[in-house]
Coordinates of C-alpha atoms in Angstrom, one line a residue:
X29 CA 44.3 78.6 19.9
X30 CA 42.0 76.4 17.9
X31 CA 43.8 73.1 18.5
X32 CA 42.0 69.8 18.9
X33 CA 43.2 66.4 20.1
X34 CA 40.8 63.6 19.2
X35 CA 41.1 60.0 20.6
X36 CA 39.3 56.7 19.9
X37 CA 38.4 57.3 16.2
X38 CA 39.8 55.4 13.2
X39 CA 39.5 56.2 9.5
X40 CA 38.2 53.0 7.8
X41 CA 38.0 54.1 4.2
X42 CA 37.9 56.8 1.6
X43 CA 36.3 56.8 -1.9
X44 CA 35.8 59.4 -4.6
X45 CA 33.7 60.2 -7.6
X46 CA 34.0 62.7 -10.4
X47 CA 31.9 63.5 -13.5
X48 CA 33.0 61.6 -16.6
X49 CA 33.0 64.8 -18.7
X50 CA 36.5 66.3 -19.1
X51 CA 37.3 69.9 -20.1
X52 CA 40.8 70.6 -21.5
X53 CA 42.3 73.9 -20.6
X54 CA 44.3 74.0 -23.8
X55 CA 41.1 74.3 -25.8
X56 CA 39.3 77.0 -23.7
X57 CA 38.0 79.9 -25.9
X58 CA 38.6 82.5 -23.2
X59 CA 42.3 82.5 -23.7
X60 CA 44.2 84.5 -26.3
X61 CA 47.2 82.8 -28.0
X62 CA 49.8 81.5 -25.6
X63 CA 47.7 82.2 -22.4
X64 CA 46.6 78.6 -21.9
X65 CA 50.1 77.3 -21.8
X66 CA 51.2 79.9 -19.3
X67 CA 48.2 79.3 -17.0
X68 CA 48.7 75.5 -17.1
X69 CA 52.4 75.9 -16.3
X70 CA 51.8 78.1 -13.3
X71 CA 48.7 76.4 -11.9
X72 CA 49.7 72.8 -12.8
X73 CA 46.1 72.2 -14.1
X74 CA 45.7 70.8 -17.6
X75 CA 42.1 69.5 -17.4
X76 CA 39.1 69.2 -15.0
X77 CA 36.2 66.9 -14.6
X78 CA 33.0 69.0 -14.8
X79 CA 29.2 68.4 -14.6
X80 CA 28.7 71.0 -17.3
X81 CA 25.2 72.1 -17.9
X82 CA 23.7 68.8 -16.5
X83 CA 21.5 68.6 -13.4
X84 CA 24.2 66.5 -11.6
X85 CA 24.9 67.9 -8.1
X86 CA 27.5 67.3 -5.4
X87 CA 25.0 65.1 -3.6
X88 CA 24.9 62.8 -6.7
X89 CA 28.7 62.4 -6.8
X90 CA 28.8 61.8 -3.1
X91 CA 26.1 59.1 -3.3
X92 CA 28.2 57.1 -5.8
X93 CA 31.2 57.4 -3.6
X94 CA 29.1 56.3 -0.5
X95 CA 27.8 53.2 -2.1
X96 CA 31.2 52.1 -3.3
X97 CA 32.7 52.6 0.1
X98 CA 30.0 50.9 2.0
X99 CA 30.1 47.9 -0.3
X100 CA 33.9 47.5 0.0
X101 CA 33.8 48.0 3.8
X102 CA 31.0 45.4 4.2
X103 CA 29.1 47.8 6.4
X104 CA 25.4 47.4 6.9
X105 CA 23.6 50.7 6.1
X106 CA 21.7 50.3 9.4
X107 CA 25.0 50.4 11.3
X108 CA 25.7 54.0 10.4
X109 CA 24.9 56.4 13.3
X110 CA 26.0 59.7 11.8
X111 CA 26.0 61.3 8.3
X112 CA 27.9 64.5 7.8
X113 CA 27.7 66.5 4.5
X114 CA 30.1 69.3 3.8
X115 CA 29.5 71.5 0.7
X116 CA 29.1 75.0 -0.7
X117 CA 26.8 73.8 -3.5
X118 CA 23.8 72.2 -1.7
X119 CA 20.8 70.8 -3.5
X120 CA 18.6 73.3 -1.9
X121 CA 18.9 76.2 0.6
X122 CA 16.4 74.3 2.7
X123 CA 16.4 71.5 4.0
X124 CA 20.0 70.5 4.8
X125 CA 21.5 68.2 2.1
X126 CA 22.5 65.7 4.8
X127 CA 18.8 65.2 5.5
X128 CA 18.1 64.7 1.8
X129 CA 20.9 62.2 1.5
X130 CA 19.8 60.4 4.7
X131 CA 16.6 59.5 2.9
X132 CA 18.2 58.7 -0.4
X133 CA 20.7 56.4 1.2
X134 CA 18.1 54.6 3.3
X135 CA 19.7 55.3 6.7
X136 CA 18.1 54.5 10.0
X137 CA 15.9 57.1 11.6
X138 CA 18.2 56.9 14.6
X139 CA 21.1 58.2 12.4
X140 CA 22.1 61.8 13.0
X141 CA 22.3 64.1 9.9
X142 CA 24.5 67.2 9.9
X143 CA 25.4 69.8 7.3
X144 CA 28.5 72.0 7.3
X145 CA 28.9 75.0 5.0
X146 CA 32.6 75.0 4.2
X147 CA 34.7 75.4 1.2
X148 CA 38.4 74.5 0.7
X149 CA 39.1 73.5 4.3
X150 CA 35.8 71.5 4.3
X151 CA 37.2 68.0 4.6
X152 CA 39.5 68.8 7.5
X153 CA 36.7 70.8 9.3
X154 CA 34.3 67.9 8.6
X155 CA 36.8 65.3 9.8
X156 CA 37.3 67.1 13.1
X157 CA 33.6 67.7 13.7
X158 CA 32.5 64.1 12.9
X159 CA 35.5 62.6 14.8
X160 CA 34.7 64.7 17.8
X161 CA 31.2 63.4 18.0
X162 CA 32.4 59.8 17.6
X163 CA 35.1 60.0 20.2
X164 CA 32.7 59.8 23.1
X165 CA 31.5 56.3 22.2
X166 CA 27.8 57.0 21.9
X167 CA 28.1 57.1 18.1
X168 CA 30.0 54.1 16.7
X169 CA 30.1 54.6 12.9
X170 CA 29.9 57.7 10.7
X171 CA 30.2 58.7 7.1
X172 CA 31.5 62.1 6.1
X173 CA 30.5 63.2 2.6
X174 CA 32.2 66.2 1.1
X175 CA 31.6 67.5 -2.4
X176 CA 31.2 70.5 -4.6
X177 CA 30.2 71.3 -8.2
X178 CA 32.6 74.3 -8.0
X179 CA 32.5 74.8 -11.7
X180 CA 28.9 75.9 -11.5
X181 CA 29.9 78.8 -9.3
X182 CA 32.2 80.2 -11.9
X183 CA 31.4 82.3 -15.0
X184 CA 32.1 80.5 -18.3
X185 CA 33.6 83.8 -19.5
X186 CA 36.1 84.3 -16.7
X187 CA 39.7 83.3 -17.8
X188 CA 40.9 83.8 -14.2
X189 CA 38.8 81.1 -12.6
X190 CA 37.4 78.9 -15.5
X191 CA 40.7 76.9 -15.9
X192 CA 41.1 76.2 -12.2
X193 CA 38.0 74.5 -10.8
X194 CA 36.6 70.9 -11.2
X195 CA 33.8 68.9 -9.6
X196 CA 34.0 66.0 -7.2
X197 CA 32.4 64.1 -4.4
X198 CA 34.1 62.0 -1.7
X199 CA 33.1 59.8 1.2
X200 CA 35.1 59.0 4.3
X201 CA 34.2 56.2 6.8
X202 CA 35.0 56.7 10.5
X203 CA 34.5 54.3 13.4
X204 CA 34.8 54.5 17.2
X205 CA 37.8 52.4 18.3
X206 CA 39.3 52.6 21.8
X207 CA 43.0 53.4 21.7
X208 CA 43.0 54.3 18.0
X209 CA 45.8 56.6 17.0
X210 CA 45.1 60.2 18.1
X211 CA 44.1 62.8 15.5
X212 CA 45.4 66.3 16.0
X213 CA 44.1 69.5 14.3
X214 CA 45.0 73.2 14.0
X215 CA 42.5 75.7 12.7
X216 CA 42.2 79.4 12.1
X217 CA 40.1 82.0 10.3
X218 CA 40.6 85.5 8.9
X219 CA 37.1 86.7 8.6
X220 CA 38.0 90.3 7.9
X221 CA 39.0 89.2 4.4
X222 CA 35.8 87.1 3.7
X223 CA 35.3 88.8 0.4
X224 CA 38.6 87.6 -1.1
X225 CA 36.5 84.7 -2.4
X226 CA 32.8 85.1 -2.5
X227 CA 29.6 85.2 -4.6
X228 CA 27.9 88.6 -4.4
X229 CA 24.3 87.5 -5.0
X230 CA 22.3 84.5 -4.2
X231 CA 22.0 84.7 -0.4
X232 CA 19.7 86.6 1.8
X233 CA 22.0 89.6 2.0
X234 CA 21.6 90.1 -1.7
X235 CA 18.9 87.9 -3.2
X236 CA 18.9 86.9 -6.9
X237 CA 17.3 89.4 -9.2
X238 CA 17.0 89.8 -13.0
X239 CA 20.0 92.0 -12.9
X240 CA 22.2 89.5 -11.0
X241 CA 21.7 87.0 -13.8
X242 CA 23.1 89.4 -16.5
X243 CA 26.7 89.1 -17.6
X244 CA 28.9 92.2 -17.1
X245 CA 32.3 92.9 -18.5
X246 CA 34.7 93.4 -15.6
X247 CA 38.1 93.2 -17.5
X248 CA 39.4 92.0 -20.9
X249 CA 38.1 88.5 -21.5
X250 CA 36.4 88.4 -18.1
X251 CA 32.6 88.6 -17.8
X252 CA 30.6 87.6 -14.7
X253 CA 27.2 87.6 -13.2
X254 CA 26.6 88.6 -9.6
X255 CA 25.8 85.0 -8.9
X256 CA 29.3 83.9 -10.0
X257 CA 32.2 83.6 -7.6
X258 CA 34.8 86.4 -7.5
X259 CA 38.3 85.7 -6.3
X260 CA 41.1 88.1 -5.5
X261 CA 43.9 85.9 -6.7
X262 CA 46.8 87.9 -5.3
X263 CA 45.2 88.2 -1.8
X264 CA 44.4 84.5 -1.8
X265 CA 48.0 83.6 -2.8
X266 CA 49.4 85.8 -0.1
X267 CA 47.0 84.3 2.4
X268 CA 47.9 80.7 1.5
X269 CA 51.7 81.2 1.4
X270 CA 51.6 82.8 4.9
X271 CA 49.0 80.8 6.8
X272 CA 49.5 77.2 5.6
X273 CA 53.2 76.7 6.6
X274 CA 52.5 78.4 10.0
X275 CA 49.5 76.2 10.6
X276 CA 51.4 73.0 9.9
X277 CA 54.4 74.1 11.9
X278 CA 52.1 75.1 14.8
X279 CA 50.5 71.7 14.7
X280 CA 53.8 69.9 14.8
X281 CA 55.2 72.1 17.6
X282 CA 52.1 71.7 19.7
X283 CA 51.9 67.9 19.4
X284 CA 55.6 67.1 19.0
X285 CA 55.2 65.8 15.4
X286 CA 58.4 65.3 13.4
X287 CA 57.7 66.4 9.9
X288 CA 60.6 64.2 8.6
X289 CA 58.8 61.1 9.8
X290 CA 55.5 61.6 8.1
X291 CA 54.7 59.4 5.0
X292 CA 52.5 61.8 3.2
X293 CA 51.9 65.6 3.2
X294 CA 48.6 66.2 1.4
X295 CA 47.7 69.7 0.6
X296 CA 44.5 71.3 -0.7
X297 CA 45.0 71.3 -4.5
X298 CA 44.9 75.1 -5.1
X299 CA 47.8 75.9 -7.4
X300 CA 51.0 74.0 -8.1
X301 CA 53.2 77.1 -7.8
X302 CA 51.7 78.1 -4.5
X303 CA 51.7 74.6 -3.1
X304 CA 55.3 74.1 -4.0
X305 CA 56.3 77.3 -2.2
X306 CA 54.5 75.9 0.9
X307 CA 56.2 72.5 0.6
X308 CA 59.7 74.1 0.3
X309 CA 59.1 76.4 3.2
X310 CA 58.3 73.3 5.3
X311 CA 61.3 71.4 3.8
X312 CA 59.1 68.4 2.9
X313 CA 60.4 66.0 0.2
X314 CA 58.6 66.2 -3.1
X315 CA 57.9 62.4 -3.1
X316 CA 55.9 62.8 0.0
X317 CA 53.6 65.5 -1.5
X318 CA 51.2 64.0 -4.1
X319 CA 49.3 66.2 -6.6
X320 CA 46.0 65.5 -8.4
X321 CA 45.9 69.0 -9.9
X322 CA 46.9 68.1 -13.4
X323 CA 43.8 66.0 -14.2
X324 CA 41.2 67.2 -11.7
X325 CA 42.0 70.9 -10.9
X326 CA 40.9 72.5 -7.7
X327 CA 37.9 70.5 -6.3
X328 CA 37.4 72.7 -3.2
X329 CA 37.0 70.7 0.0
X330 CA 37.1 67.4 -1.8
X331 CA 40.6 67.9 -3.0
X332 CA 42.6 66.2 -0.2
X333 CA 40.7 62.9 -0.2
X334 CA 40.5 63.0 -4.0
X335 CA 44.3 63.2 -4.1
X336 CA 44.6 60.2 -1.7
X337 CA 42.3 58.1 -3.9
X338 CA 43.8 59.1 -7.2
X339 CA 47.5 59.3 -6.4
X340 CA 48.3 56.9 -3.5
X341 CA 45.3 54.7 -2.8
X342 CA 47.3 51.5 -3.1
X343 CA 49.7 52.7 -0.4
X344 CA 46.8 53.7 1.9
X345 CA 45.2 50.3 1.3
X346 CA 48.3 48.2 1.9
X347 CA 50.2 49.6 4.9
X348 CA 50.1 51.9 7.9
X349 CA 50.8 55.5 7.2
X350 CA 51.5 58.7 9.1
X351 CA 49.9 61.7 7.4
X352 CA 49.5 65.5 7.6
X353 CA 46.9 67.4 5.5
X354 CA 46.6 71.1 5.1
X355 CA 43.8 73.2 3.5
X356 CA 43.1 76.9 3.1
X357 CA 40.8 79.1 1.2
X358 CA 37.2 80.3 1.3
X359 CA 36.4 82.1 4.5
X360 CA 39.2 83.0 4.6
X361 CA 39.9 79.9 6.7
X362 CA 42.5 77.2 7.1
X363 CA 43.1 73.9 8.9
X364 CA 45.8 71.3 9.3
X365 CA 45.4 67.7 10.4
X366 CA 47.7 64.9 11.6
X367 CA 46.1 61.4 11.3
X368 CA 47.3 57.9 10.9
X369 CA 45.7 55.2 8.7
X370 CA 46.2 51.5 8.7
X371 CA 45.3 49.5 5.5
X372 CA 42.1 51.4 4.9
X373 CA 39.6 50.7 2.1
X374 CA 40.6 53.0 -0.7
X375 CA 39.1 51.9 -4.0
X376 CA 39.8 53.3 -7.5
X377 CA 38.0 56.5 -8.5
X378 CA 34.5 56.3 -9.9
X379 CA 33.4 58.2 -13.0
X380 CA 29.8 59.5 -12.9
X381 CA 28.1 59.0 -16.3

């Protein structure tokens, strides 16, 4: 069982940044008449913020979120002992993006830099990893960056994925604090189904070639390159609907958590129809389950903190809250987290120009 109990770590703040450019699903040329409305009704996604053809990366979005968070926390940059960066869209294959960001942010040479290659469950995986390192007391302050330009991994001629994915970068501040409320986690993986969401070319198993950059028709109104992500929608739906509720229930059973007493249940923003099935299975009230899907789409690992910032930041900034988060997707992998927050710094979202 991959269950983790982490003491002595407090979340101090969360910030988020998205590109200013907005793409409306209603106007996408890949749809035939009536399709856009049907997709929006099922997915809950009406628009996304995207970097488009610009050179903006996930690191750029996270940098904006970092500076806003540090300013509002009043932290000295020299006081940060650990920088974690979680992404599927790094600036380069080598070196780690965390090391690049370490230099860009002007962090101390005594600050540890750590990359994690994770998709949809990235924030929960990153939170557990960074919090585990903090919990021993040798590291006092940490910043977890998580972001993806997920839209750049999708074909512009793929009506199955084009309407779903947006871009975002988030920053989370954590600090060692004796007797802080305990964080609890539940994790799992189904690696045998790794190719339910993947990019065929671009790694060392299948390097980029001239042919992998050519668009190929794979279905009506769907053309992809081998460097574009492929998703088996039905398999992913079946995976999410089965594993997410079980993970949350397992977390609650193992740590004696009463679901009725939580303030917020924050899910990975995958698909409104899917997420609502999960919520109803767990019998969680709709007012406890915020959504950012409508205006931001699926932003991969950044979606949970982005939802906090855009949908309930005033609540998180003004009172103590008891929260459960759940994410699932690329890997295939999943994770659930139980964590408490107490008047954290949670500023309004930034728009990257």
